[in-house]
Amino acid sequence: MRRLAVGIGAAALSLLLLALAGAAFGHSPRVLLEILVSGSIGSRFALEGTLLKSVPLLLTGLAVVIAFRAGVWNIGGEGQFIVGALAAYLTSRFGTTAALLAAAVAGALWASIASLLRVWRNAPEVLTTILLNFIAIHLLGYCVNGPLQEASGQYPQSDPVPQAAALPLLGGSSLHAGIVVALLVTLASWWLLYRTREGLRLRATGFNPSAAQYAGVDVNAQIARAMALSGAVAGLAGAIELLGVTHRLFERVAAGYGYAGIAVALLAQLHPIATIAAAAFFGALATGAGELQRSASISSSVATFGQAVVILVLILFGSMRAFAPGRDE
Amino acid sequence: MMLTLAHISKTFGATRAIDDVSLDLDRGQVTGIVGENGAGKTTLMRIIAGEIAPDTGNVQLDGRAALVHQHFMLVSNFTVAENLALVDATDPSRLFRTHRTLERRAEAIIGRSGIDLRGVARRVDELSVGERSKLELIKAIASDPDILILDEPTSVLTPNESSELFRVIQRLAAAGTAVLFISHKLREVLEVAPRIVVMRAGRIVADTTSQGMSAEDLATAMVGEHQAIASIVGVQNDENRATAERRSPSAERRIHPLRCEHISGERLDDVTFDVPSGQVVAILGVAGNGQVELASMLRGLEAPRSGAVLLDGKPATRRQLLGSGAVGHIPEDRTRDGIVAQMSIAENIALTSRTPLRHARGFAQRLIELYSIRAQNASQPAGLLSGGNQQKVVLARELDRRPAVIVAAEPTRGLDIAATRFVHEQLRLAAAAGSGILLMTSDLDEAFALASVMYVIYRGHLSDPLTPRDAAMQVGPLMAGVA
Ligand SMILES: Nc1ncnc2c1ncn2[C@@H]1O[C@H](COP(=O)(O)OP(=O)(O)OP(=O)(O)O)[C@@H](O)[C@H]1O
Ligand SMILES: [Mg+2]
């Protein structure tokens, strides 16, 4: 209950701070908030935009939740998202399912490089996953400027994926079936973390690795599995974004979703179900910020500003000690 | 009066930890506090030290209190000197100290405390538990308190170290410090404290001088008349059964579930021993003689430099030791290696049990009753239990599932008398059911109560196996390394 209050408080406070910051630059805070709200949930169009942005955020957020629960900082969501999108693109001619699976595997493998580096060289994931992001970004850059560039050779982007591989749209809207996949993955993550022995051991590893060892958990293997799973979920996010929204690869296809996942996970206080709400909040913020840019000429990077503020507010509430005692189901 | 507690109460959720307690304390007085696990001793001490506030009642303290916790509160990747620098009140500037200065100051602080601790440049995680607890004590004394509160300080000390501690206590008391001393070792309390306060279920049920009291009197006061008789009868049964079991080795007890052959490591030197099924084998020794490394090798966390660990006669892989469930561990350091404080009792137990997770709560509830763990319910975070009750959670978890081998390091440290007796009984039953039990302990009474074979470990070296009869003569000198 307390955690719920903290989450809602942090979200509300960050909106308030955003509005006040706007006031400092001579905008009316009320008008700002109105535009944010109407631009994110005020119309059917806005709402669809919010939901579309929430889907990748939900998955990258979950990826962070899973790894953090095992005590690992997976900052590599961005890179795993990208290799997921790449793998999905390359396998898209075999159909949607194949592309989604390939993306999950690619994300898992990419994240596992960090695990290997830790086992071999004791390199901390918090560093290696970031570095792997840069490699993934440049790999993608090379692909869309080279081997995967569109046939016309005009822009640094790929050709669209085959129509058959694209995710089906839901009943006359711009929403795609990826939203269902993302929700299913969320439920599955919750079930895994709180209803299976694997999840129990994963969380024990995150809380107290040495006690976990004495209870018979192979901590290194446990962390490696959590990283792989986390990478798989982030990779899936990349595939869903590609097959549902962009249909093409281009350099900014990940659009910071990987990093935003960290803010999502923290706002959700590492709870998989709460991640849905946190992703929706940041999805709305990003969509509303787009509207701010259009109608008030305020840079849409206020959305990033909002993410930063949420993290700072959470630190203020002291709940970054996400592993503090307390029931967490 | 330097300390007056008036009608103090404190509840945590549904637990009434302290229930209308009043207490006065004079300068220079040494007072023993005894009571069962979960009686409220630690909570009361934390209230006196100002760590937590009572719900109702009044604390009047004339001076400063220093509390030495039941669990270590040291910065483990700091050196001894650095840990002491953190509390060094006499250091005027605290800025820009070289290691050398820190170490000199640390040595001075240690000298003043009258406690023997050498090697201030060592990191805390290299210290033995005994040394760590001395460091805690030195830290507390360094702050020059008016009341010194010691929460189970002797549970990790050797008899010699304990006597050293008692001398320090007497000296401080003579200089006017009031000392509060918690322990489950009643004889020791009687020896050091002229006044004894007995707690039961959050209340003070007796407040007497130790003159003319016996350990039995105290034990009775702790649990109440009714239960005391039952538990004394229990002891006799225990002893009969233990001897009976030791004399009837059945055929299947020829199996050797655990054996170590010539294992060496950082601290271990050519260690060979054998744990037959159905028996308790004790490795007796003062903390810091290689037991920690041995336990970690038996868990599969470290590989021996040479030699082999055998399960059922075959060299065991890391995976078999760690993940197969064949070996159950009761680790020495329960807060670090035993429980996951943030997870519930049920989840802690489910970590090693084979019960389906759906039934984890009900299963844990059963163990809570069986082991009389004082908890609100199975969903309570294990970290909120009293020290002894945390230990019981680990014990219940590992003993109940009856693994082929149980490695128990100081299994009854911090447990009250009834719980200790109960755990001994459970270890015997586990042996009777065919488990091989390796008991690592520094407690002679415990080794003699349980083991049919004993080894003494000293500086990583194991003695020849001793029968209890031989051991009676030889362990003392062997443990001190003079034999
Ligand atoms: N922070 C807390 N939250 C909830 N319950 C608590 C907390 N601290 C103590 N308790 C409960 O209060 C009771 C008294 O605990 P306390 O630690 O004072 O016992 P104790 O006498 O020191 O026992 P032990 O001999 O095992 O150390 C226990 O039932 C314990 O579970
Ligand atoms: Mg206590």
Coordinates of C-alpha atoms in Angstrom, one line a residue, chain B residues 11-302:
Chain B
T11 CA 4.1 -3.0 19.7
F12 CA 5.0 -4.0 16.2
G13 CA 1.9 -4.7 14.2
A14 CA 0.1 -7.4 16.2
T15 CA 3.2 -8.2 18.3
R16 CA 3.4 -6.7 21.8
A17 CA 7.2 -6.7 22.1
I18 CA 7.4 -4.7 25.3
D19 CA 4.5 -4.7 27.7
D20 CA 4.5 -2.1 30.5
V21 CA 8.1 -2.4 31.6
S22 CA 9.6 -0.3 34.4
L23 CA 13.2 -0.5 35.4
D24 CA 15.8 1.5 37.3
L25 CA 19.5 1.4 36.9
D26 CA 22.4 2.8 39.0
R27 CA 25.9 3.8 38.0
G28 CA 28.4 1.1 38.2
Q29 CA 25.8 -1.6 38.3
V30 CA 26.1 -4.8 36.1
T31 CA 22.7 -6.2 35.3
G32 CA 22.0 -9.4 33.4
I33 CA 19.0 -9.6 31.2
V34 CA 17.7 -13.1 30.4
G35 CA 14.6 -14.5 28.7
E36 CA 13.4 -16.7 25.9
N37 CA 13.9 -16.0 22.2
G38 CA 11.5 -13.2 21.4
A39 CA 10.9 -12.2 25.0
G40 CA 11.7 -8.6 24.0
K41 CA 15.3 -8.2 25.3
T42 CA 16.7 -6.6 22.2
T43 CA 13.7 -4.4 21.7
L44 CA 14.0 -3.1 25.3
M45 CA 17.7 -2.4 24.8
R46 CA 17.1 -0.5 21.6
I47 CA 14.6 1.6 23.4
I48 CA 17.1 2.4 26.1
A49 CA 19.8 3.3 23.5
G50 CA 17.3 5.6 21.8
E51 CA 17.3 3.6 18.5
I52 CA 13.6 3.2 18.6
A53 CA 10.9 5.1 20.5
P54 CA 8.5 3.4 22.8
D55 CA 4.7 3.7 22.0
T56 CA 4.0 4.8 25.6
G57 CA 6.0 5.3 28.7
N58 CA 9.0 7.3 29.7
V59 CA 12.7 6.9 29.3
Q60 CA 14.9 9.0 31.5
L61 CA 18.6 8.6 30.8
D62 CA 21.2 10.6 32.6
G63 CA 24.1 10.3 30.2
R64 CA 24.8 8.3 27.0
A65 CA 24.1 4.7 26.1
A66 CA 26.1 2.5 23.7
L67 CA 24.6 -0.6 22.3
V68 CA 26.6 -3.5 21.0
H69 CA 24.2 -5.4 18.7
Q70 CA 23.5 -9.0 18.5
H71 CA 24.4 -8.8 14.8
F72 CA 27.6 -7.2 13.5
M73 CA 27.3 -3.6 12.5
L74 CA 30.7 -3.1 10.9
V75 CA 31.8 -1.8 7.5
S76 CA 33.1 -5.1 6.3
N77 CA 35.4 -3.7 3.5
F78 CA 37.0 -1.2 5.8
T79 CA 39.9 -2.1 8.0
V80 CA 39.8 -2.3 11.8
A81 CA 41.4 1.1 12.0
E82 CA 39.0 2.6 9.5
N83 CA 36.0 1.2 11.4
L84 CA 37.3 2.7 14.6
A85 CA 38.0 6.0 13.0
L86 CA 34.3 6.3 12.2
V87 CA 33.6 6.4 15.9
D88 CA 36.7 8.2 17.1
A89 CA 35.3 11.0 19.2
T90 CA 38.8 12.2 20.3
D91 CA 39.9 12.9 16.8
P92 CA 39.7 16.7 16.5
S93 CA 39.8 17.1 12.7
R94 CA 38.8 13.8 11.2
L95 CA 40.2 15.1 7.9
F96 CA 43.1 13.9 5.8
R97 CA 44.4 11.1 7.9
T98 CA 47.0 8.8 6.6
H99 CA 46.6 5.1 7.1
R100 CA 49.5 5.2 9.5
T101 CA 47.8 7.8 11.7
L102 CA 44.5 6.0 11.6
E103 CA 46.3 2.8 12.7
R104 CA 48.1 4.5 15.5
R105 CA 45.0 6.1 16.8
A106 CA 43.2 2.7 16.5
E107 CA 45.8 1.0 18.5
A108 CA 45.5 3.7 21.2
I109 CA 41.7 3.2 21.3
I110 CA 42.1 -0.6 21.6
G111 CA 44.8 -0.1 24.3
R112 CA 42.5 2.0 26.3
S113 CA 39.6 -0.4 26.0
G114 CA 41.6 -3.1 27.7
I115 CA 40.7 -5.7 25.0
D116 CA 43.2 -7.6 23.1
L117 CA 42.9 -7.2 19.3
R118 CA 45.8 -7.1 17.0
G119 CA 46.3 -6.4 13.3
V120 CA 44.4 -3.1 12.9
A121 CA 45.3 -2.9 9.2
R122 CA 43.2 -6.0 8.4
R123 CA 39.9 -5.7 6.7
V124 CA 36.9 -6.7 8.8
D125 CA 35.9 -9.5 6.4
E126 CA 39.2 -11.1 7.2
L127 CA 38.5 -11.2 10.9
S128 CA 37.1 -14.2 12.8
V129 CA 33.7 -13.7 14.3
G130 CA 35.3 -13.6 17.8
E131 CA 37.5 -10.7 16.6
R132 CA 34.6 -9.0 15.0
S133 CA 32.7 -9.1 18.2
K134 CA 35.7 -7.7 20.1
L135 CA 35.9 -4.9 17.6
E136 CA 32.2 -4.1 18.2
L137 CA 32.9 -3.9 21.8
I138 CA 35.9 -1.7 21.4
K139 CA 33.8 0.6 19.3
A140 CA 31.2 0.9 22.0
I141 CA 33.7 1.4 24.8
A142 CA 35.6 4.0 22.7
S143 CA 32.5 6.3 22.8
D144 CA 32.9 6.3 26.6
P145 CA 29.3 5.6 27.4
D146 CA 27.5 5.9 30.8
I147 CA 25.5 2.8 30.0
L148 CA 27.1 -0.1 28.0
I149 CA 24.5 -2.5 26.6
L150 CA 25.8 -5.9 25.4
D151 CA 23.3 -8.0 23.4
E152 CA 24.6 -11.6 23.5
P153 CA 28.2 -10.6 23.3
T154 CA 29.6 -14.0 24.4
S155 CA 27.7 -16.2 21.9
V156 CA 30.7 -16.1 19.6
L157 CA 33.5 -15.9 22.1
T158 CA 35.7 -18.6 23.4
P159 CA 35.7 -19.3 27.2
N160 CA 38.9 -17.4 27.4
E161 CA 37.6 -14.5 25.4
S162 CA 34.5 -14.4 27.6
S163 CA 36.6 -14.2 30.8
E164 CA 38.5 -11.4 29.2
L165 CA 35.2 -9.7 28.4
F166 CA 34.0 -10.1 32.0
R167 CA 37.2 -8.5 33.3
V168 CA 36.6 -5.6 31.1
I169 CA 33.0 -5.4 32.3
Q170 CA 34.1 -5.4 35.9
R171 CA 36.6 -2.7 35.3
L172 CA 34.1 -0.4 33.5
A173 CA 31.6 -1.0 36.3
A174 CA 34.2 0.0 38.9
A175 CA 34.7 3.2 36.9
G176 CA 31.0 4.0 37.2
T177 CA 29.6 2.6 33.9
A178 CA 26.3 0.8 34.1
V179 CA 26.4 -2.4 32.1
L180 CA 23.4 -4.3 30.7
F181 CA 24.3 -7.8 29.7
I182 CA 22.1 -10.1 27.7
S183 CA 22.9 -13.8 27.4
H184 CA 21.3 -17.2 27.0
K185 CA 24.2 -18.7 29.0
L186 CA 22.8 -18.6 32.4
R187 CA 25.8 -19.6 34.4
E188 CA 27.8 -16.8 32.8
V189 CA 25.1 -14.3 33.7
L190 CA 25.1 -15.5 37.3
E191 CA 28.9 -15.1 37.3
V192 CA 29.1 -11.6 36.0
A193 CA 25.9 -9.9 37.0
P194 CA 25.0 -9.2 40.7
R195 CA 21.5 -8.3 39.5
I196 CA 19.4 -10.2 37.1
V197 CA 16.3 -9.2 35.3
V198 CA 14.1 -11.9 33.7
M199 CA 11.9 -11.1 30.8
R200 CA 9.0 -13.2 29.4
A201 CA 6.6 -12.2 26.6
G202 CA 7.5 -8.5 26.8
R203 CA 7.3 -8.2 30.6
I204 CA 9.7 -8.2 33.4
V205 CA 8.8 -11.3 35.5
A206 CA 11.6 -11.3 37.9
D207 CA 14.2 -8.8 39.1
T208 CA 16.5 -10.3 41.7
T209 CA 20.1 -10.4 43.0
S210 CA 22.1 -13.3 41.6
Q211 CA 23.1 -14.3 45.1
G212 CA 21.8 -17.8 45.9
M213 CA 20.2 -18.2 42.5
S214 CA 21.1 -21.2 40.4
A215 CA 20.9 -21.6 36.6
E216 CA 17.8 -23.8 37.1
D217 CA 16.1 -21.2 39.1
L218 CA 16.6 -18.7 36.3
A219 CA 15.5 -21.2 33.7
T220 CA 12.3 -21.7 35.6
A221 CA 11.7 -18.0 35.9
M222 CA 12.2 -17.6 32.2
V223 CA 9.6 -20.1 31.1
G224 CA 7.3 -20.2 34.1
E225 CA 6.8 -23.1 36.5
H226 CA 4.5 -25.1 34.4
Q227 CA 6.7 -25.5 31.4
A228 CA 9.9 -25.9 33.3
I229 CA 8.9 -29.3 34.6
A230 CA 8.0 -30.5 31.2
S231 CA 11.4 -29.5 29.8
I232 CA 13.4 -31.1 32.5
V233 CA 11.6 -34.3 31.9
G234 CA 12.4 -33.7 28.2
V235 CA 16.1 -33.6 28.9
Q236 CA 16.2 -37.0 30.5
N237 CA 14.3 -38.5 27.6
D238 CA 16.7 -36.9 25.2
E239 CA 19.7 -38.3 26.9
N240 CA 18.3 -41.8 27.1
R241 CA 17.5 -41.8 23.4
A242 CA 20.8 -40.4 22.4
T243 CA 22.8 -43.1 24.1
A244 CA 20.4 -45.7 22.9
E245 CA 20.9 -44.6 19.3
R246 CA 24.6 -44.4 19.6
R247 CA 24.8 -48.0 20.6
S248 CA 22.7 -49.4 17.8
P249 CA 24.4 -48.9 14.6
S250 CA 22.3 -50.6 12.0
A251 CA 23.5 -52.0 8.7
E252 CA 22.6 -49.0 6.6
R253 CA 24.7 -46.8 8.8
R254 CA 27.8 -48.2 7.1
I255 CA 27.1 -45.8 4.3
H256 CA 29.3 -42.7 4.2
P257 CA 27.3 -39.8 2.8
L258 CA 30.0 -37.3 3.3
R259 CA 33.8 -37.6 3.3
C260 CA 36.6 -35.2 2.9
E261 CA 40.0 -36.5 1.7
H262 CA 43.1 -34.5 2.2
I263 CA 41.5 -31.2 1.4
S264 CA 43.6 -28.1 1.6
G265 CA 42.9 -24.5 1.0
E266 CA 43.8 -21.0 2.1
R267 CA 43.2 -21.9 5.7
L268 CA 42.9 -25.7 5.6
D269 CA 45.7 -28.1 5.7
D270 CA 45.2 -31.7 4.7
V271 CA 41.8 -32.2 6.3
T272 CA 40.4 -35.7 6.2
F273 CA 37.3 -36.8 8.0
D274 CA 34.3 -39.0 7.5
V275 CA 30.7 -38.5 8.3
P276 CA 28.8 -41.9 8.4
S277 CA 25.1 -41.9 8.0
G278 CA 23.2 -42.0 11.3
Q279 CA 25.9 -40.2 13.2
V280 CA 26.8 -36.8 14.5
V281 CA 30.4 -36.0 13.9
A282 CA 31.7 -32.9 15.6
I283 CA 34.4 -30.6 14.5
L284 CA 35.3 -28.7 17.6
G285 CA 37.2 -25.5 17.5
V286 CA 37.6 -21.9 18.4
A287 CA 36.1 -19.7 15.6
G288 CA 38.6 -18.6 13.0
N289 CA 40.5 -21.8 12.6
G290 CA 39.3 -22.6 9.1
Q291 CA 35.7 -23.6 9.8
V292 CA 34.3 -20.9 7.5
E293 CA 36.4 -22.1 4.6
L294 CA 35.5 -25.7 5.2
A295 CA 31.8 -24.8 5.3
S296 CA 32.1 -22.9 2.0
M297 CA 33.9 -25.9 0.4
L298 CA 31.2 -28.2 1.5
R299 CA 28.6 -25.9 0.0
G300 CA 30.5 -26.0 -3.3
L301 CA 31.3 -22.2 -3.2
E302 CA 35.0 -22.7 -3.1

